Amino acid sequence: MHVRALIIVFIGTLAAISCKRDIADGVIAHRATGGDTLVAVTLQSPQFMKRIGANNGDDMHGTLVKAFAADRGIPIKILYTASTESIYHYINNGVCSLAAFDIVPEDGYHPCGDTLMSSINLISLRDKAKYKNTTDLDSAEIYYFDRHQRARLEALRDETGQMFVCKPFAGSLDEAIGEVIDGSIECITSYDFIAYQYLYQYPELDVSVSISLPSYMSWCTSDDSLATEINEWFKHQRWRATRTEDFYRWYAYSSKHDFRYVSRQYGIISPYDNLFKKYARQINWDWRLLAALSYCESNFDPEQVSPAGAAGLMQLMPVTAKAHGYKPEDLRMTEYNLKIATSYIKTLQRYFSAIRDSGERNKFIIAAYNSGIGHIGDAMALAKKYGANAASWDDVCRYLMLKNDAKYYDDPVCKHGRFNGNETSSLIKKVFETYYFYCNSYISKN
């Protein structure tokens, strides 16, 4: 009988030095199970998840692989491993045929499942951070966790001529985070999607400095037929949570965290504040308003995809990307997503430039961002025809809501047909309520 083994790898608490022991245990289990049993090897979730009592079940990867096995009628056994580096050991030593966690595909691997764009970031203490960008690393001592992080650090050292030291961390990310917080070490590397979740528990961390461009990461398998089977199954799974939704579900389970911001004390709204500040300047917006729009569109989830196909942090449609000279797949890259969004907002700013009050104008811009220029233009035309103020959002919104009535959407001044304005009306209220919340929460404008 053919034996297939699956790896599920989570962020965990087991030390990397236990990798050899884990592999040996995995081989024993692999040989012992026989038949078509799927052997799953997983890292436990971060320690803080256990401390808050939120880890009472599987995370996204565990849920998916269990559902996959159940759907195929295959028994599954779950073991544990240590770090991202140990994932490669499991695959390369033949202990498993699949890593059910996001890793950088290597030669001979077949990516499968969903894909993720992720960069390698530095993690250090916010108040003591010496490393604000990649030119501040001279004489630094930087710890890493796997071969791809090491290779990037070595390449960066060659590119910049800086004499920083790269060291492997012989332990879990939990342990490394603890040593950063207590000052034992100054800096570690991590993939951004892993680092960001720690920021909600430890806002004193700085995770904002990227040392690499985003690259594709995904589940990987050495078995082409298994990759095909997994990809086919993933196509039909519309119920699955995104990584951010899954993290929020667990973290909010007992902590009642307000996900509109990370920390009032440190003035942090999201892991993407630096990008919001960068691109808000290009449209002359308060960055807190751009952050509020992102929160209301995607809950700061760069992987979010709506049923209509809007994608990423700013929930943009592929047609919008194309209209601004980008490819639809660019929407999956967080900075490109923001760049395209602000290009679109610039277009809307020109369209609504006749509205003099900037506060009112921004409401029209965000409404058109959500529903399209055409429907907002129709509502403005209706407001003007019936004697209302076409430069007042409250007046125009009333006619946008009436566009669901044949008397109004069949009116000759309406060029874009019927429209249900409830979602757009609710979005404007939510965005500005969130924005005012940020302004009143001592979140700095700068």
PDB file of N, CA and C in Angstrom, residues 63-112:
ATOM      1  N   THR A  63      -7.485  23.105  10.427  1.00  0.00           N
ATOM      2  CA  THR A  63      -8.866  22.959   9.982  1.00  0.00           C
ATOM      3  C   THR A  63      -8.925  22.470   8.541  1.00  0.00           C
ATOM      4  N   LEU A  64      -8.074  23.064   7.691  1.00  0.00           N
ATOM      5  CA  LEU A  64      -8.084  22.699   6.274  1.00  0.00           C
ATOM      6  C   LEU A  64      -7.633  21.268   6.040  1.00  0.00           C
ATOM      7  N   VAL A  65      -6.534  20.864   6.672  1.00  0.00           N
ATOM      8  CA  VAL A  65      -6.021  19.527   6.387  1.00  0.00           C
ATOM      9  C   VAL A  65      -6.923  18.446   6.962  1.00  0.00           C
ATOM     10  N   LYS A  66      -7.537  18.717   8.114  1.00  0.00           N
ATOM     11  CA  LYS A  66      -8.497  17.757   8.661  1.00  0.00           C
ATOM     12  C   LYS A  66      -9.719  17.636   7.750  1.00  0.00           C
ATOM     13  N   ALA A  67     -10.165  18.800   7.222  1.00  0.00           N
ATOM     14  CA  ALA A  67     -11.308  18.772   6.308  1.00  0.00           C
ATOM     15  C   ALA A  67     -10.963  18.033   5.021  1.00  0.00           C
ATOM     16  N   PHE A  68      -9.740  18.244   4.525  1.00  0.00           N
ATOM     17  CA  PHE A  68      -9.283  17.548   3.320  1.00  0.00           C
ATOM     18  C   PHE A  68      -9.279  16.043   3.542  1.00  0.00           C
ATOM     19  N   ALA A  69      -8.711  15.596   4.679  1.00  0.00           N
ATOM     20  CA  ALA A  69      -8.650  14.170   4.978  1.00  0.00           C
ATOM     21  C   ALA A  69     -10.051  13.582   5.152  1.00  0.00           C
ATOM     22  N   ALA A  70     -10.928  14.320   5.842  1.00  0.00           N
ATOM     23  CA  ALA A  70     -12.288  13.829   6.056  1.00  0.00           C
ATOM     24  C   ALA A  70     -13.054  13.727   4.746  1.00  0.00           C
ATOM     25  N   ASP A  71     -12.864  14.727   3.875  1.00  0.00           N
ATOM     26  CA  ASP A  71     -13.557  14.719   2.594  1.00  0.00           C
ATOM     27  C   ASP A  71     -13.119  13.545   1.728  1.00  0.00           C
ATOM     28  N   ARG A  72     -11.844  13.165   1.853  1.00  0.00           N
ATOM     29  CA  ARG A  72     -11.312  12.041   1.073  1.00  0.00           C
ATOM     30  C   ARG A  72     -11.476  10.708   1.787  1.00  0.00           C
ATOM     31  N   GLY A  73     -12.001  10.752   3.031  1.00  0.00           N
ATOM     32  CA  GLY A  73     -12.189   9.520   3.783  1.00  0.00           C
ATOM     33  C   GLY A  73     -10.885   8.866   4.200  1.00  0.00           C
ATOM     34  N   ILE A  74      -9.863   9.693   4.488  1.00  0.00           N
ATOM     35  CA  ILE A  74      -8.540   9.179   4.834  1.00  0.00           C
ATOM     36  C   ILE A  74      -8.275   9.437   6.312  1.00  0.00           C
ATOM     37  N   PRO A  75      -7.830   8.431   7.083  1.00  0.00           N
ATOM     38  CA  PRO A  75      -7.444   8.669   8.477  1.00  0.00           C
ATOM     39  C   PRO A  75      -6.267   9.637   8.544  1.00  0.00           C
ATOM     40  N   ILE A  76      -6.179  10.389   9.632  1.00  0.00           N
ATOM     41  CA  ILE A  76      -5.101  11.353   9.777  1.00  0.00           C
ATOM     42  C   ILE A  76      -4.491  11.244  11.165  1.00  0.00           C
ATOM     43  N   LYS A  77      -3.181  11.339  11.253  1.00  0.00           N
ATOM     44  CA  LYS A  77      -2.473  11.346  12.533  1.00  0.00           C
ATOM     45  C   LYS A  77      -1.606  12.590  12.578  1.00  0.00           C
ATOM     46  N   ILE A  78      -1.664  13.333  13.699  1.00  0.00           N
ATOM     47  CA  ILE A  78      -0.936  14.586  13.812  1.00  0.00           C
ATOM     48  C   ILE A  78       0.218  14.443  14.794  1.00  0.00           C
ATOM     49  N   LEU A  79       1.423  14.782  14.328  1.00  0.00           N
ATOM     50  CA  LEU A  79       2.627  14.856  15.161  1.00  0.00           C
ATOM     51  C   LEU A  79       3.043  16.321  15.285  1.00  0.00           C
ATOM     52  N   TYR A  80       4.201  16.566  15.865  1.00  0.00           N
ATOM     53  CA  TYR A  80       4.669  17.939  16.053  1.00  0.00           C
ATOM     54  C   TYR A  80       6.104  18.103  15.577  1.00  0.00           C
ATOM     55  N   THR A  81       6.419  19.316  15.067  1.00  0.00           N
ATOM     56  CA  THR A  81       7.790  19.649  14.692  1.00  0.00           C
ATOM     57  C   THR A  81       8.151  21.015  15.244  1.00  0.00           C
ATOM     58  N   ALA A  82       9.304  21.575  14.831  1.00  0.00           N
ATOM     59  CA  ALA A  82       9.843  22.697  15.590  1.00  0.00           C
ATOM     60  C   ALA A  82       9.815  24.051  14.900  1.00  0.00           C
ATOM     61  N   SER A  83      10.365  24.195  13.691  1.00  0.00           N
ATOM     62  CA  SER A  83      10.564  25.514  13.103  1.00  0.00           C
ATOM     63  C   SER A  83      10.434  25.443  11.590  1.00  0.00           C
ATOM     64  N   THR A  84      10.488  26.612  10.956  1.00  0.00           N
ATOM     65  CA  THR A  84      10.397  26.619   9.496  1.00  0.00           C
ATOM     66  C   THR A  84      11.555  25.863   8.861  1.00  0.00           C
ATOM     67  N   GLU A  85      12.734  25.902   9.472  1.00  0.00           N
ATOM     68  CA  GLU A  85      13.854  25.139   8.917  1.00  0.00           C
ATOM     69  C   GLU A  85      13.585  23.643   8.983  1.00  0.00           C
ATOM     70  N   SER A  86      12.942  23.203  10.053  1.00  0.00           N
ATOM     71  CA  SER A  86      12.678  21.770  10.181  1.00  0.00           C
ATOM     72  C   SER A  86      11.669  21.279   9.148  1.00  0.00           C
ATOM     73  N   ILE A  87      10.854  22.197   8.610  1.00  0.00           N
ATOM     74  CA  ILE A  87       9.928  21.801   7.546  1.00  0.00           C
ATOM     75  C   ILE A  87      10.705  21.224   6.375  1.00  0.00           C
ATOM     76  N   TYR A  88      11.759  21.921   5.990  1.00  0.00           N
ATOM     77  CA  TYR A  88      12.564  21.452   4.861  1.00  0.00           C
ATOM     78  C   TYR A  88      13.233  20.116   5.180  1.00  0.00           C
ATOM     79  N   HIS A  89      13.656  19.919   6.430  1.00  0.00           N
ATOM     80  CA  HIS A  89      14.238  18.640   6.822  1.00  0.00           C
ATOM     81  C   HIS A  89      13.226  17.504   6.654  1.00  0.00           C
ATOM     82  N   TYR A  90      12.003  17.751   7.064  1.00  0.00           N
ATOM     83  CA  TYR A  90      10.980  16.705   6.946  1.00  0.00           C
ATOM     84  C   TYR A  90      10.763  16.310   5.487  1.00  0.00           C
ATOM     85  N   ILE A  91      10.637  17.309   4.609  1.00  0.00           N
ATOM     86  CA  ILE A  91      10.396  16.999   3.201  1.00  0.00           C
ATOM     87  C   ILE A  91      11.624  16.338   2.576  1.00  0.00           C
ATOM     88  N   ASN A  92      12.776  16.923   2.820  1.00  0.00           N
ATOM     89  CA  ASN A  92      13.989  16.446   2.159  1.00  0.00           C
ATOM     90  C   ASN A  92      14.439  15.081   2.661  1.00  0.00           C
ATOM     91  N   ASN A  93      14.032  14.704   3.889  1.00  0.00           N
ATOM     92  CA  ASN A  93      14.392  13.398   4.420  1.00  0.00           C
ATOM     93  C   ASN A  93      13.317  12.350   4.172  1.00  0.00           C
ATOM     94  N   GLY A  94      12.286  12.722   3.418  1.00  0.00           N
ATOM     95  CA  GLY A  94      11.264  11.748   3.052  1.00  0.00           C
ATOM     96  C   GLY A  94      10.315  11.361   4.159  1.00  0.00           C
ATOM     97  N   VAL A  95      10.294  12.157   5.252  1.00  0.00           N
ATOM     98  CA  VAL A  95       9.373  11.862   6.345  1.00  0.00           C
ATOM     99  C   VAL A  95       7.936  12.168   5.927  1.00  0.00           C
ATOM    100  N   CYS A  96       7.774  13.097   5.053  1.00  0.00           N
ATOM    101  CA  CYS A  96       6.442  13.496   4.643  1.00  0.00           C
ATOM    102  C   CYS A  96       6.443  13.812   3.157  1.00  0.00           C
ATOM    103  N   SER A  97       5.255  13.954   2.623  1.00  0.00           N
ATOM    104  CA  SER A  97       5.145  14.336   1.222  1.00  0.00           C
ATOM    105  C   SER A  97       4.614  15.751   1.053  1.00  0.00           C
ATOM    106  N   LEU A  98       4.160  16.372   2.167  1.00  0.00           N
ATOM    107  CA  LEU A  98       3.599  17.719   2.043  1.00  0.00           C
ATOM    108  C   LEU A  98       3.816  18.550   3.289  1.00  0.00           C
ATOM    109  N   ALA A  99       4.152  19.804   3.110  1.00  0.00           N
ATOM    110  CA  ALA A  99       4.212  20.772   4.203  1.00  0.00           C
ATOM    111  C   ALA A  99       2.965  21.634   4.115  1.00  0.00           C
ATOM    112  N   ALA A 100       2.067  21.474   5.055  1.00  0.00           N
ATOM    113  CA  ALA A 100       0.819  22.230   5.053  1.00  0.00           C
ATOM    114  C   ALA A 100       0.981  23.527   5.835  1.00  0.00           C
ATOM    115  N   PHE A 101       1.942  24.292   5.414  1.00  0.00           N
ATOM    116  CA  PHE A 101       2.236  25.598   6.001  1.00  0.00           C
ATOM    117  C   PHE A 101       2.942  26.400   4.926  1.00  0.00           C
ATOM    118  N   ASP A 102       2.883  27.699   5.008  1.00  0.00           N
ATOM    119  CA  ASP A 102       3.445  28.548   3.961  1.00  0.00           C
ATOM    120  C   ASP A 102       4.967  28.598   4.057  1.00  0.00           C
ATOM    121  N   ILE A 103       5.638  28.043   3.060  1.00  0.00           N
ATOM    122  CA  ILE A 103       7.089  28.087   2.968  1.00  0.00           C
ATOM    123  C   ILE A 103       7.481  28.514   1.555  1.00  0.00           C
ATOM    124  N   VAL A 104       8.731  28.886   1.392  1.00  0.00           N
ATOM    125  CA  VAL A 104       9.240  29.249   0.066  1.00  0.00           C
ATOM    126  C   VAL A 104       9.508  27.967  -0.716  1.00  0.00           C
ATOM    127  N   PRO A 105       8.865  27.762  -1.861  1.00  0.00           N
ATOM    128  CA  PRO A 105       9.091  26.531  -2.631  1.00  0.00           C
ATOM    129  C   PRO A 105      10.548  26.412  -3.083  1.00  0.00           C
ATOM    130  N   GLU A 106      11.101  25.220  -2.962  1.00  0.00           N
ATOM    131  CA  GLU A 106      12.455  24.950  -3.430  1.00  0.00           C
ATOM    132  C   GLU A 106      12.396  24.026  -4.647  1.00  0.00           C
ATOM    133  N   ASP A 107      13.541  23.787  -5.271  1.00  0.00           N
ATOM    134  CA  ASP A 107      13.599  22.889  -6.427  1.00  0.00           C
ATOM    135  C   ASP A 107      13.055  21.519  -6.045  1.00  0.00           C
ATOM    136  N   GLY A 108      12.188  21.011  -6.893  1.00  0.00           N
ATOM    137  CA  GLY A 108      11.597  19.701  -6.651  1.00  0.00           C
ATOM    138  C   GLY A 108      10.312  19.739  -5.860  1.00  0.00           C
ATOM    139  N   TYR A 109       9.946  20.919  -5.338  1.00  0.00           N
ATOM    140  CA  TYR A 109       8.700  21.053  -4.595  1.00  0.00           C
ATOM    141  C   TYR A 109       7.581  21.487  -5.546  1.00  0.00           C
ATOM    142  N   HIS A 110       6.380  21.063  -5.232  1.00  0.00           N
ATOM    143  CA  HIS A 110       5.205  21.487  -5.993  1.00  0.00           C
ATOM    144  C   HIS A 110       4.323  22.340  -5.085  1.00  0.00           C
ATOM    145  N   PRO A 111       4.248  23.656  -5.315  1.00  0.00           N
ATOM    146  CA  PRO A 111       3.358  24.498  -4.505  1.00  0.00           C
ATOM    147  C   PRO A 111       1.916  24.048  -4.660  1.00  0.00           C
ATOM    148  N   CYS A 112       1.137  24.171  -3.604  1.00  0.00           N
ATOM    149  CA  CYS A 112      -0.276  23.789  -3.681  1.00  0.00           C
ATOM    150  C   CYS A 112      -1.064  24.540  -2.624  1.00  0.00           C
TER     151      CYS A 112
END
